mmCIF file of C-alpha atoms in Angstrom:
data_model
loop_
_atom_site.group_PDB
_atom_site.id
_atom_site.type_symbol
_atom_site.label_atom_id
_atom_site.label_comp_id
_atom_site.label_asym_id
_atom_site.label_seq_id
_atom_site.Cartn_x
_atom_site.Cartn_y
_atom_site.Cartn_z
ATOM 1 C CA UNK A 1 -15.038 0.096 14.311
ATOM 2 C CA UNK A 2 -12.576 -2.493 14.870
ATOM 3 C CA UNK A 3 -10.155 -2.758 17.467
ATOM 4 C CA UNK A 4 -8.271 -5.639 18.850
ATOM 5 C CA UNK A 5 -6.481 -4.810 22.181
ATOM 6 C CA UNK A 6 -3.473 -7.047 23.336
ATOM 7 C CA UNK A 7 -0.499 -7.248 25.441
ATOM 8 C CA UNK A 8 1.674 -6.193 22.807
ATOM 9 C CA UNK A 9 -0.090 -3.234 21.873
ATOM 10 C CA UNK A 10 -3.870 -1.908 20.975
ATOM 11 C CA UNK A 11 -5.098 -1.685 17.096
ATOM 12 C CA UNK A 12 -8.247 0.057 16.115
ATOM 13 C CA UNK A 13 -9.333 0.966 12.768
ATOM 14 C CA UNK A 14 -12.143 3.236 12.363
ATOM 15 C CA UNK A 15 -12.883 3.473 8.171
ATOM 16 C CA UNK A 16 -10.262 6.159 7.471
ATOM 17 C CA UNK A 17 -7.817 5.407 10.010
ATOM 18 C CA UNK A 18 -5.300 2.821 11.762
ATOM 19 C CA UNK A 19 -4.622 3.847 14.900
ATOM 20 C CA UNK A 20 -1.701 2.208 16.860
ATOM 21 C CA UNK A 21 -0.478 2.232 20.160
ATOM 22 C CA UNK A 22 1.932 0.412 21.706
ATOM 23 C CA UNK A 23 1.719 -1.755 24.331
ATOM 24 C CA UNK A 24 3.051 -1.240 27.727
ATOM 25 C CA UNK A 25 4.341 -4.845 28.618
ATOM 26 C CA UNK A 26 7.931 -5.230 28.948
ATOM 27 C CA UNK A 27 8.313 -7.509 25.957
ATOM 28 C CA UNK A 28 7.520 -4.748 24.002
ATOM 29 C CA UNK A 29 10.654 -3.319 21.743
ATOM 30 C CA UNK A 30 12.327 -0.133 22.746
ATOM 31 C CA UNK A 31 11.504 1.604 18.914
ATOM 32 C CA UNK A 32 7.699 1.164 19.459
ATOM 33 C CA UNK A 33 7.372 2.566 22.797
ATOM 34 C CA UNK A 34 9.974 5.078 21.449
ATOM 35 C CA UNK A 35 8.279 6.407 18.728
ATOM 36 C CA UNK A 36 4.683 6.211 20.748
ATOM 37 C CA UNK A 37 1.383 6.225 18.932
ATOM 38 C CA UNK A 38 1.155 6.213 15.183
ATOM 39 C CA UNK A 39 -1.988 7.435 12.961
ATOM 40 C CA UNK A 40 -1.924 5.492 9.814
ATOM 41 C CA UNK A 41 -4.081 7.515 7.185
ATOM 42 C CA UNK A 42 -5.975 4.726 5.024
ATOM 43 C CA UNK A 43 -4.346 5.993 1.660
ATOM 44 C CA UNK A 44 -0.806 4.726 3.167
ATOM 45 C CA UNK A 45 -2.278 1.379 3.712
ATOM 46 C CA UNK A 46 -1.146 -1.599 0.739
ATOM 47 C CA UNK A 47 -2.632 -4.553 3.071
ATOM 48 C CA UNK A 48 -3.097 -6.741 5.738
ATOM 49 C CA UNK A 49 -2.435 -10.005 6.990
ATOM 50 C CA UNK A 50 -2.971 -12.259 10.051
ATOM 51 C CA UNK A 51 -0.075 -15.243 10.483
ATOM 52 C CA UNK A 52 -1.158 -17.658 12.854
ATOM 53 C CA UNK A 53 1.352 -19.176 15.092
ATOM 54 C CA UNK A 54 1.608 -22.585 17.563
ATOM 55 C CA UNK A 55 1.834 -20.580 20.686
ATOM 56 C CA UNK A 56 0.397 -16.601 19.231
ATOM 57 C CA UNK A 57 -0.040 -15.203 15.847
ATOM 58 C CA UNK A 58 0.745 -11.984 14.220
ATOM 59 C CA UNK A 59 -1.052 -9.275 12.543
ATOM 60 C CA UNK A 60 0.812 -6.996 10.156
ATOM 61 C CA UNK A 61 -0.049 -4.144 8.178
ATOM 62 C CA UNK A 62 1.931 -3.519 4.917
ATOM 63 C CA UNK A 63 2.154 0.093 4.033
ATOM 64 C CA UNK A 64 2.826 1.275 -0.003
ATOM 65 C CA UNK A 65 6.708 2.264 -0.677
ATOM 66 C CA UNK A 66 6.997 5.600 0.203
ATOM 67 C CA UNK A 67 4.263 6.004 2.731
ATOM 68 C CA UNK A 68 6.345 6.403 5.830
ATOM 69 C CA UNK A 69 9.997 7.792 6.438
ATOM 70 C CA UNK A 70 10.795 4.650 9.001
ATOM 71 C CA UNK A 71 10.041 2.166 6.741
ATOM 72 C CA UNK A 72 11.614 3.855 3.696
ATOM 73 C CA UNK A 73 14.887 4.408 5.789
ATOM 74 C CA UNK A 74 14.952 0.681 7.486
ATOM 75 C CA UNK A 75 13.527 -1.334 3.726
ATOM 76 C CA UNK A 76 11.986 -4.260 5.802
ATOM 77 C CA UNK A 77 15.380 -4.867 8.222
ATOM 78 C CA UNK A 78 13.640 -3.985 11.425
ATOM 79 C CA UNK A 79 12.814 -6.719 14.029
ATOM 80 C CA UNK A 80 9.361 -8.303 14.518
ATOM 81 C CA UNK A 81 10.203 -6.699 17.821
ATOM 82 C CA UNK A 82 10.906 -3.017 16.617
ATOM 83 C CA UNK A 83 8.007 -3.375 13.518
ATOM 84 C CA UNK A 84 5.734 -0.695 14.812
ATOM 85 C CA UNK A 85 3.541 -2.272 11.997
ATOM 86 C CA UNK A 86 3.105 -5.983 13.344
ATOM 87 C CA UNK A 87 1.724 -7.177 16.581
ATOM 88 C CA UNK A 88 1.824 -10.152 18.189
ATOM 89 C CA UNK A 89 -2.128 -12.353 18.761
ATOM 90 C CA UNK A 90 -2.797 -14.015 21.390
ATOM 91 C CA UNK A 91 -4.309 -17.666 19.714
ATOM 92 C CA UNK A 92 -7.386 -16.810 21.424
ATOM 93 C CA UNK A 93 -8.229 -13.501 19.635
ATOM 94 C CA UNK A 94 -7.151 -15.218 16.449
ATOM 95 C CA UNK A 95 -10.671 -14.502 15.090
ATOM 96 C CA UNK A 96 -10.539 -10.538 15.936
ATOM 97 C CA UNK A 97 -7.217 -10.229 13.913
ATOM 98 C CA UNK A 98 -8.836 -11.465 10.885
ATOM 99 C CA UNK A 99 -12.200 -9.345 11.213
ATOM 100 C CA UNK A 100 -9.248 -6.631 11.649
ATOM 101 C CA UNK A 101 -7.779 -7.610 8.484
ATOM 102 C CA UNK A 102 -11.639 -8.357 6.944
ATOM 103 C CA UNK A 103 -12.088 -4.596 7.789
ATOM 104 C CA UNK A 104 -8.864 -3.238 5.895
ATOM 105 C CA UNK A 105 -9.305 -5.330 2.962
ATOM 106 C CA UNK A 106 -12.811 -4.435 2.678
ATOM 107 C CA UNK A 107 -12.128 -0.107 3.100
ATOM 108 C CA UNK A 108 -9.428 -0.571 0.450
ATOM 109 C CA UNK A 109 -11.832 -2.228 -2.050
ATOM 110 C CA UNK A 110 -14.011 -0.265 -1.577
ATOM 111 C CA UNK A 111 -11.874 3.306 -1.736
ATOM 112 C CA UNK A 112 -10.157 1.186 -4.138
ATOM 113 C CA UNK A 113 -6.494 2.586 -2.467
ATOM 114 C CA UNK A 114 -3.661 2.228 -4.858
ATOM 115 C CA UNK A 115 -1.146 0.061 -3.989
ATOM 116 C CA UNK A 116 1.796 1.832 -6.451
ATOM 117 C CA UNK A 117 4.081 4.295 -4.441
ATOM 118 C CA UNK A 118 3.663 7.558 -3.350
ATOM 119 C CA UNK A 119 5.455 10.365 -4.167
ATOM 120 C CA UNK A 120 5.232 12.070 -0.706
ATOM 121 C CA UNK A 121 5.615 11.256 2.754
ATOM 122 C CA UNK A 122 2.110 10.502 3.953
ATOM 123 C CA UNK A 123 3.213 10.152 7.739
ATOM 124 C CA UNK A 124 5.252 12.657 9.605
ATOM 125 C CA UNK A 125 7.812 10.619 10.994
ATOM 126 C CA UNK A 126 8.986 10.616 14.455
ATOM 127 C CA UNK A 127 8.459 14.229 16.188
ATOM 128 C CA UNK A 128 11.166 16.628 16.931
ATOM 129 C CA UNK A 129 13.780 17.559 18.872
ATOM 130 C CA UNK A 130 14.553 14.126 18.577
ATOM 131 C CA UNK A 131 18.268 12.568 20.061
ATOM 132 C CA UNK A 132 19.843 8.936 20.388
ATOM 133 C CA UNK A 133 22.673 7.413 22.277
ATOM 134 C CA UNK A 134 24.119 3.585 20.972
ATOM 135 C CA UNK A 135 27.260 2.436 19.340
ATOM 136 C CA UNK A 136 30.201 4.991 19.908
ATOM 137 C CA UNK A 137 27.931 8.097 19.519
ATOM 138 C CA UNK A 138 25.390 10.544 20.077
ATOM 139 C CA UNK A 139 23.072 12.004 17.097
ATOM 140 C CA UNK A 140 20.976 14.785 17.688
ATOM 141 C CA UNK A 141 18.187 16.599 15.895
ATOM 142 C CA UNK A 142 16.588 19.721 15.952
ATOM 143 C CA UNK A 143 14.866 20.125 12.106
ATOM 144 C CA UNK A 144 17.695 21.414 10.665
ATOM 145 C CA UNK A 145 20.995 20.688 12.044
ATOM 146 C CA UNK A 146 22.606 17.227 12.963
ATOM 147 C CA UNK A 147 24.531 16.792 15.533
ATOM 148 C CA UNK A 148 26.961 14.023 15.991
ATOM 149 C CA UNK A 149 28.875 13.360 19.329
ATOM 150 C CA UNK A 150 31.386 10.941 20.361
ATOM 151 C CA UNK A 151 31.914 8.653 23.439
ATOM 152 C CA UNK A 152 35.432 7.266 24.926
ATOM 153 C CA UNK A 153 34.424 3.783 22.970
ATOM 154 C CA UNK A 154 35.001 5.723 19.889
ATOM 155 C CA UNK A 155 38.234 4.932 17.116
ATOM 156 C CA UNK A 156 40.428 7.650 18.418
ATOM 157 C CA UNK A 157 41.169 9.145 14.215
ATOM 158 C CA UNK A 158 37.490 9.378 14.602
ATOM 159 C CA UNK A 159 36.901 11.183 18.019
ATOM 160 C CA UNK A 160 40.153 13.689 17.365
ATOM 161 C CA UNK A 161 38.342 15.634 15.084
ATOM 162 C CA UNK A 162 35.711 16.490 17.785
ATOM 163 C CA UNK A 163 32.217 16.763 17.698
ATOM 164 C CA UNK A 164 30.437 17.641 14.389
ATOM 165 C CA UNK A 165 27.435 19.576 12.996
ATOM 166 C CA UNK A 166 25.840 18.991 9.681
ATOM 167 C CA UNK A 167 23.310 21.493 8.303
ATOM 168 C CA UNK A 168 19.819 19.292 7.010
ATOM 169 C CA UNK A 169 20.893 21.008 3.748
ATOM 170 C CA UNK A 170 23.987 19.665 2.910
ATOM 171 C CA UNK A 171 23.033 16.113 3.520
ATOM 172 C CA UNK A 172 22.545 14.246 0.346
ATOM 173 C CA UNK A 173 21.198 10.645 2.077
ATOM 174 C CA UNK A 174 20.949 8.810 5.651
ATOM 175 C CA UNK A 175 21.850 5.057 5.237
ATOM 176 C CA UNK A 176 20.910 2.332 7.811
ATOM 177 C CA UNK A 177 22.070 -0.925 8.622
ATOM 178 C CA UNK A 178 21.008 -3.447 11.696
ATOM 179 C CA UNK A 179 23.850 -5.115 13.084
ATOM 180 C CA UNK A 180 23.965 -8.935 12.601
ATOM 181 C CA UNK A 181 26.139 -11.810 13.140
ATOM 182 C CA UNK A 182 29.555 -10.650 13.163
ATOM 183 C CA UNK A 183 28.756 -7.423 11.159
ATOM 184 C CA UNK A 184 28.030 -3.884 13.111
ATOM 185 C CA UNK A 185 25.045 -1.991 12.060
ATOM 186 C CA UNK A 186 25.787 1.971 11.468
ATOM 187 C CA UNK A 187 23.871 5.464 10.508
ATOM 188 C CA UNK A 188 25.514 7.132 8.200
ATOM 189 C CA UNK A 189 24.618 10.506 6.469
ATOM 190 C CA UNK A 190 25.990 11.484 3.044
ATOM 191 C CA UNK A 191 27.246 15.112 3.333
ATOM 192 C CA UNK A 192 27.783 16.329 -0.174
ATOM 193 C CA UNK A 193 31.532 17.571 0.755
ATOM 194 C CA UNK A 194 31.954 14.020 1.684
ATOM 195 C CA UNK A 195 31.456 11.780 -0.595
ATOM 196 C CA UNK A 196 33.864 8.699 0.695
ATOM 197 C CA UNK A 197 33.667 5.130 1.618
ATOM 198 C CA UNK A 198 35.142 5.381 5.182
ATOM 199 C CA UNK A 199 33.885 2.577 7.011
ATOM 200 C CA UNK A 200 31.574 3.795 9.650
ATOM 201 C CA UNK A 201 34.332 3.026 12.292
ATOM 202 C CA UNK A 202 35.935 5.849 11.235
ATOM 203 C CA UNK A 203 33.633 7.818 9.473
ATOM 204 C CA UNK A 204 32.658 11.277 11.467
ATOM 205 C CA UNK A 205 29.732 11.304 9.859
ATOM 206 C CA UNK A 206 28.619 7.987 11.302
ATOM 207 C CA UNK A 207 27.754 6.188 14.361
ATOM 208 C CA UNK A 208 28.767 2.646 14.610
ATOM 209 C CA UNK A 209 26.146 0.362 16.277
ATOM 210 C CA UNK A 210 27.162 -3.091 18.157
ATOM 211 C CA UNK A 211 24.337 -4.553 18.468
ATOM 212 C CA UNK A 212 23.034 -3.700 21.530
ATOM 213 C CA UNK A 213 19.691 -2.321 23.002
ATOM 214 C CA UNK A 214 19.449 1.168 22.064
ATOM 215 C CA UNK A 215 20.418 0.366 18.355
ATOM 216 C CA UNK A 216 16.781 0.797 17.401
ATOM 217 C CA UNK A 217 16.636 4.383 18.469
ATOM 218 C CA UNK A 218 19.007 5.361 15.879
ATOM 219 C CA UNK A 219 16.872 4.387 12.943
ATOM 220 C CA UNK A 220 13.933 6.468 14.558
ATOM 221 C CA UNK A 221 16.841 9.693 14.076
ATOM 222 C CA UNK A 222 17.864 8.901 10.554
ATOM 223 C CA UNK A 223 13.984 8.649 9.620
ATOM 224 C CA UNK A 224 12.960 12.270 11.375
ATOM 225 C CA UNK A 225 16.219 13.398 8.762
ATOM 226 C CA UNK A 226 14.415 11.198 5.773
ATOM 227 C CA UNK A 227 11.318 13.072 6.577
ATOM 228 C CA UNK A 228 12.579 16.108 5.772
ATOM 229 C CA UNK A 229 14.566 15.462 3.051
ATOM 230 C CA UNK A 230 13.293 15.645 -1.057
ATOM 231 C CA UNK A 231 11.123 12.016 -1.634
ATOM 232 C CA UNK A 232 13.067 9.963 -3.282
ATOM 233 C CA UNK A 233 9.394 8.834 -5.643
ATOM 234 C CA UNK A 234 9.004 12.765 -6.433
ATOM 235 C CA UNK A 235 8.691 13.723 -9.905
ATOM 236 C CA UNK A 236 11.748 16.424 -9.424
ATOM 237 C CA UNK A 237 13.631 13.315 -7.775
ATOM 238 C CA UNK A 238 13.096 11.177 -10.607
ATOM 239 C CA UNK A 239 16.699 12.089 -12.452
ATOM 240 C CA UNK A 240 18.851 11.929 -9.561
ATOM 241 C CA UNK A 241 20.722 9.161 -8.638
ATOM 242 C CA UNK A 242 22.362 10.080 -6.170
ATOM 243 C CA UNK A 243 20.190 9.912 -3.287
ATOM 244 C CA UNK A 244 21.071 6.456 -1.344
ATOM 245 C CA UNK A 245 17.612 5.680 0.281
ATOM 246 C CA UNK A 246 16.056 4.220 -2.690
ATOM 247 C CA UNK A 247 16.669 3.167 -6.632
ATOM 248 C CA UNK A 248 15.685 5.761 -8.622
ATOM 249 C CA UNK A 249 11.955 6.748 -9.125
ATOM 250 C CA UNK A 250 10.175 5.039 -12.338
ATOM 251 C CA UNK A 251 6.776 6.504 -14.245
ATOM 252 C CA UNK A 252 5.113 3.960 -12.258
ATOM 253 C CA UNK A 253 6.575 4.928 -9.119
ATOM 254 C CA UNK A 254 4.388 8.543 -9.264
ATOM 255 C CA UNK A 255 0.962 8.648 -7.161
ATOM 256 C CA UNK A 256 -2.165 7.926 -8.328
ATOM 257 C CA UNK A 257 -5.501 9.259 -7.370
ATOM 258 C CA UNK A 258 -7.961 7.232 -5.626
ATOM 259 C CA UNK A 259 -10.233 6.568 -8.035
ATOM 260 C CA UNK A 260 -14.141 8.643 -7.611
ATOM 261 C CA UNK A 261 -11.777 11.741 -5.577
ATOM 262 C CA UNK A 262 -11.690 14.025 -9.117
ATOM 263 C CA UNK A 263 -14.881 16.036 -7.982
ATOM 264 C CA UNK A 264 -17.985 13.326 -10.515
ATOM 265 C CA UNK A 265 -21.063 13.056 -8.979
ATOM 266 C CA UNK A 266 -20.636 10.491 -5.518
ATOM 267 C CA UNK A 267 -23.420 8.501 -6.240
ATOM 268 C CA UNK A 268 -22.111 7.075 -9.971
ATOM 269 C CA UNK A 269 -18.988 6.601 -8.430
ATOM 270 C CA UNK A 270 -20.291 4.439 -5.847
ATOM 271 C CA UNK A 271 -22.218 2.431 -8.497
ATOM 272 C CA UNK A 272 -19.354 2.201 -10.245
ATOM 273 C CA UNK A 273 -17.432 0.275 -7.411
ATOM 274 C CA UNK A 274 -20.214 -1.722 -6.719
ATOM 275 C CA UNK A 275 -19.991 -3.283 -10.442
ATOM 276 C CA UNK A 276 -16.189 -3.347 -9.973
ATOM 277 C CA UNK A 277 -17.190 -5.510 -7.258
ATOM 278 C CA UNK A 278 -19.364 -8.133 -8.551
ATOM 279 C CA UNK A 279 -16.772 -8.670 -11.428
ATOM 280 C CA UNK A 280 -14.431 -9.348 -8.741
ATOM 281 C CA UNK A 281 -16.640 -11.993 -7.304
ATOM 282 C CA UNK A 282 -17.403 -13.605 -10.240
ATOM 283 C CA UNK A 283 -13.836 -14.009 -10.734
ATOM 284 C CA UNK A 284 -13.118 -15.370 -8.034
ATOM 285 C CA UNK A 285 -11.097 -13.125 -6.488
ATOM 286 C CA UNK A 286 -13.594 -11.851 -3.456
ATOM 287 C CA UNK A 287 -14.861 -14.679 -1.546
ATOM 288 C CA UNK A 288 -18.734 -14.714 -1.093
ATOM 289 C CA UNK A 289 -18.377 -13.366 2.485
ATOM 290 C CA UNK A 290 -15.888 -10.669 1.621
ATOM 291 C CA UNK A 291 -17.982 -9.582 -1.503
ATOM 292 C CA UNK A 292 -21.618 -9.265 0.810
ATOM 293 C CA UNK A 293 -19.450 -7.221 3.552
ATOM 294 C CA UNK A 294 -18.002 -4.846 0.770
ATOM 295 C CA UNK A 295 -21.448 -4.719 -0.966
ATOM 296 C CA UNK A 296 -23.127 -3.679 2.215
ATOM 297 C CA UNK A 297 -21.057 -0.668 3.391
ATOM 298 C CA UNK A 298 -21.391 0.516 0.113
ATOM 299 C CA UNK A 299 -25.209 0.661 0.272
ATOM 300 C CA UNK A 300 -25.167 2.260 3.450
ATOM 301 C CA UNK A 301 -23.306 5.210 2.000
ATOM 302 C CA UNK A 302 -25.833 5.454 -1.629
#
C-alpha cells in the first residue's frame, strides 16, 4: 500500500482505492475539513501528478468528468486550498509523492481505467442534512427540499418576499461561481418556473457570496443538490440542453467498460494486458522502471 501522511492531510492508496483525509492543521481550507474523508473508487481516477515546488510540492489527483458531483458543480474554480483532490509535499517526502503517483499510474495500466466520462456519479457527494451560511443567505438541504433563507445584509426586493422552499424536483440546474477581484461569487438554482436572468443580488433563488471565509461551504450544498439530480453524461440526458452544469453529453461522453470486466476467462485477460504492456514500452511510452513495476503485479495475480 501506499500512503504518504503530511500536515496538510494523509493519502493512502491501497490497489482499488484512494483514501483521503484531511489534515487537521490550521492551514488547512474550511471545504476539506468540511466535507471530511473522501473514498475515491479507482474507476473515478483519470491520473496523477506530483509538482514540485521551491519551498513544498503538490500532489494532485485528476478525476474523469463526471466522476464526482463537487468537481462537476465547481469545473476546476476551487482553490488549491479548498481542492480536496491536491495536497501540499513537504520537499522532503518529495520521493513518497511520486511512488504515490508510480502506484496510480501503474493500477490504471494495468486495470487499464478509461479516462472518457462517466455517465453516473461514481462518488456520493457530500452527506446529508447538509446547511451553509455566507453571502446574504442561508441554504439548507434535506434530500429533497431546498431551503433558502435571508440575513439583514440582504437587497431588501430580495428579502421582502421571505424565505423560500424549492422542491429537488423542480430544479432544473445549480450554478456556481467563486468570487474574484471585484466580481461576487453566487449559488444559484434554476427552478423551472423561473427561468430569468436576475442577477444573484436579487435573485430569491440565489445566495450572493462576497468573498469571504465560508464561501466554500456553499459549493459543498449545490454539489449534495448535483448529486441527486439526472447526470448531465446520461444517455437519457444526452438531448437536453437545458441543464446548466455541463455542455451537452456527446457519444463519446457515455461510459466504457474496463476492459477484461465482461465475464472471459481472467487469466487471457491478464495476458492480454501484459502484451498491451510491452508494446507500450517499446514505444516508448512506459519508462523501463514503470514497465518492470506494471509487469510484476501482474504476475503476482496469473
Amino acid at each position: 500500500m501506499a500512503e504518504i501522511i503530511q500536515k496538510d492531510g494523509t493519502w493512502s492508496f491501497d490497489g482499488d482505492t484512494v483514501r483521503i483525509v484531511p489534515g487537521s492543521d490550521k492551514g488547512v481550507g474550511l471545504l476539506r475539513r468540511t466535507l471530511g474523508e473522501l473514498a475515491v473508487p479507482l474507476e473515478a481516477v483519470a491520473g496523477a501528478s506530483y509538482e514540485p515546488g521551491r519551498k513544498s510540492g503538490r500532489l494532485r489527483l485528476r478525476l474523469r468528468s463526471g466522476a464526482d458531483p463537487l468537481l462537476q458543480l465547481t469545473g476546476g474554480r476551487l482553490r488549491d486550498g479548498a481542492d480536496p483532490y491536491a495536497l501540499s509535499v513537504e520537499n522532503d517526502r518529495s520521493g513518497v509523492a511520486e511512488y504515490f503517483v508510480d502506484e496510480v499510474r501503474n493500477a490504471l495500466l494495468i486495470e487499464q481505467i478509461e479516462t472518457a466520462p462517466t455517465g453516473r456519479y461514481l462518488l456520493p457527494g457530500p452527506p446529508l442534512p447538509i446547511g451553509a451560511t455566507a453571502g446574504d443567505g442561508t441554504v439548507d438541504f434535506d434530500g429533497e427540499q431546498i431551503r433558502l433563507t435571508w440575513n439583514w445584509k440582504t437587497e431588501d426586493s430580495k428579502a421582502s418576499g421571505g424565505p423560500r422552499t424549492v422542491d429537488l424536483v423542480d430544479v432544473h440546474s445549480v450554478e456556481w461561481q467563486p468570487s474574484g477581484g471585484l466580481e461576487n461569487g453566487f449559488l444559484r438554482f434554476g427552478v423551472a418556473k423561473d427561468r430569468s436572468a436576475t442577477p444573484p443580488k436579487y435573485d430569491p433563488y440565489a445566495v450572493d457570496l462576497w468573498g469571504f471565509r465560508k464561501d466554500p461551504l456553499m459549493a459543498l450544498v449545490g454539489a449534495a443538490v448535483v448529486a441527486r439530480l439526472p447526470h448531465p453524461y446520461a444517455p437519457a440526458a444526452a438531448s437536453s440542453s437545458t441543464n446548466a452544469l455541463t455542455k451537452p453529453a456527446t457519444p463519446e461522453a457515455a461510459p466504457v467498460p474496463a476492459a477484461g470486466g465482461g465475464g472471459g476467462d481472467e487469466t487471457d485477460a491478464l495476458l492480454r494486458r501484459l502484451r498491451e504492456l510491452g508494446e507500450l514500452h517499446r514505444a516508448g511510452i512506459l519508462t523501463d522502471d514503470e514497465f518492470s513495476t506494471a509487469k510484476q503485479a501482474l504476475l503476482k495475480r496469473l
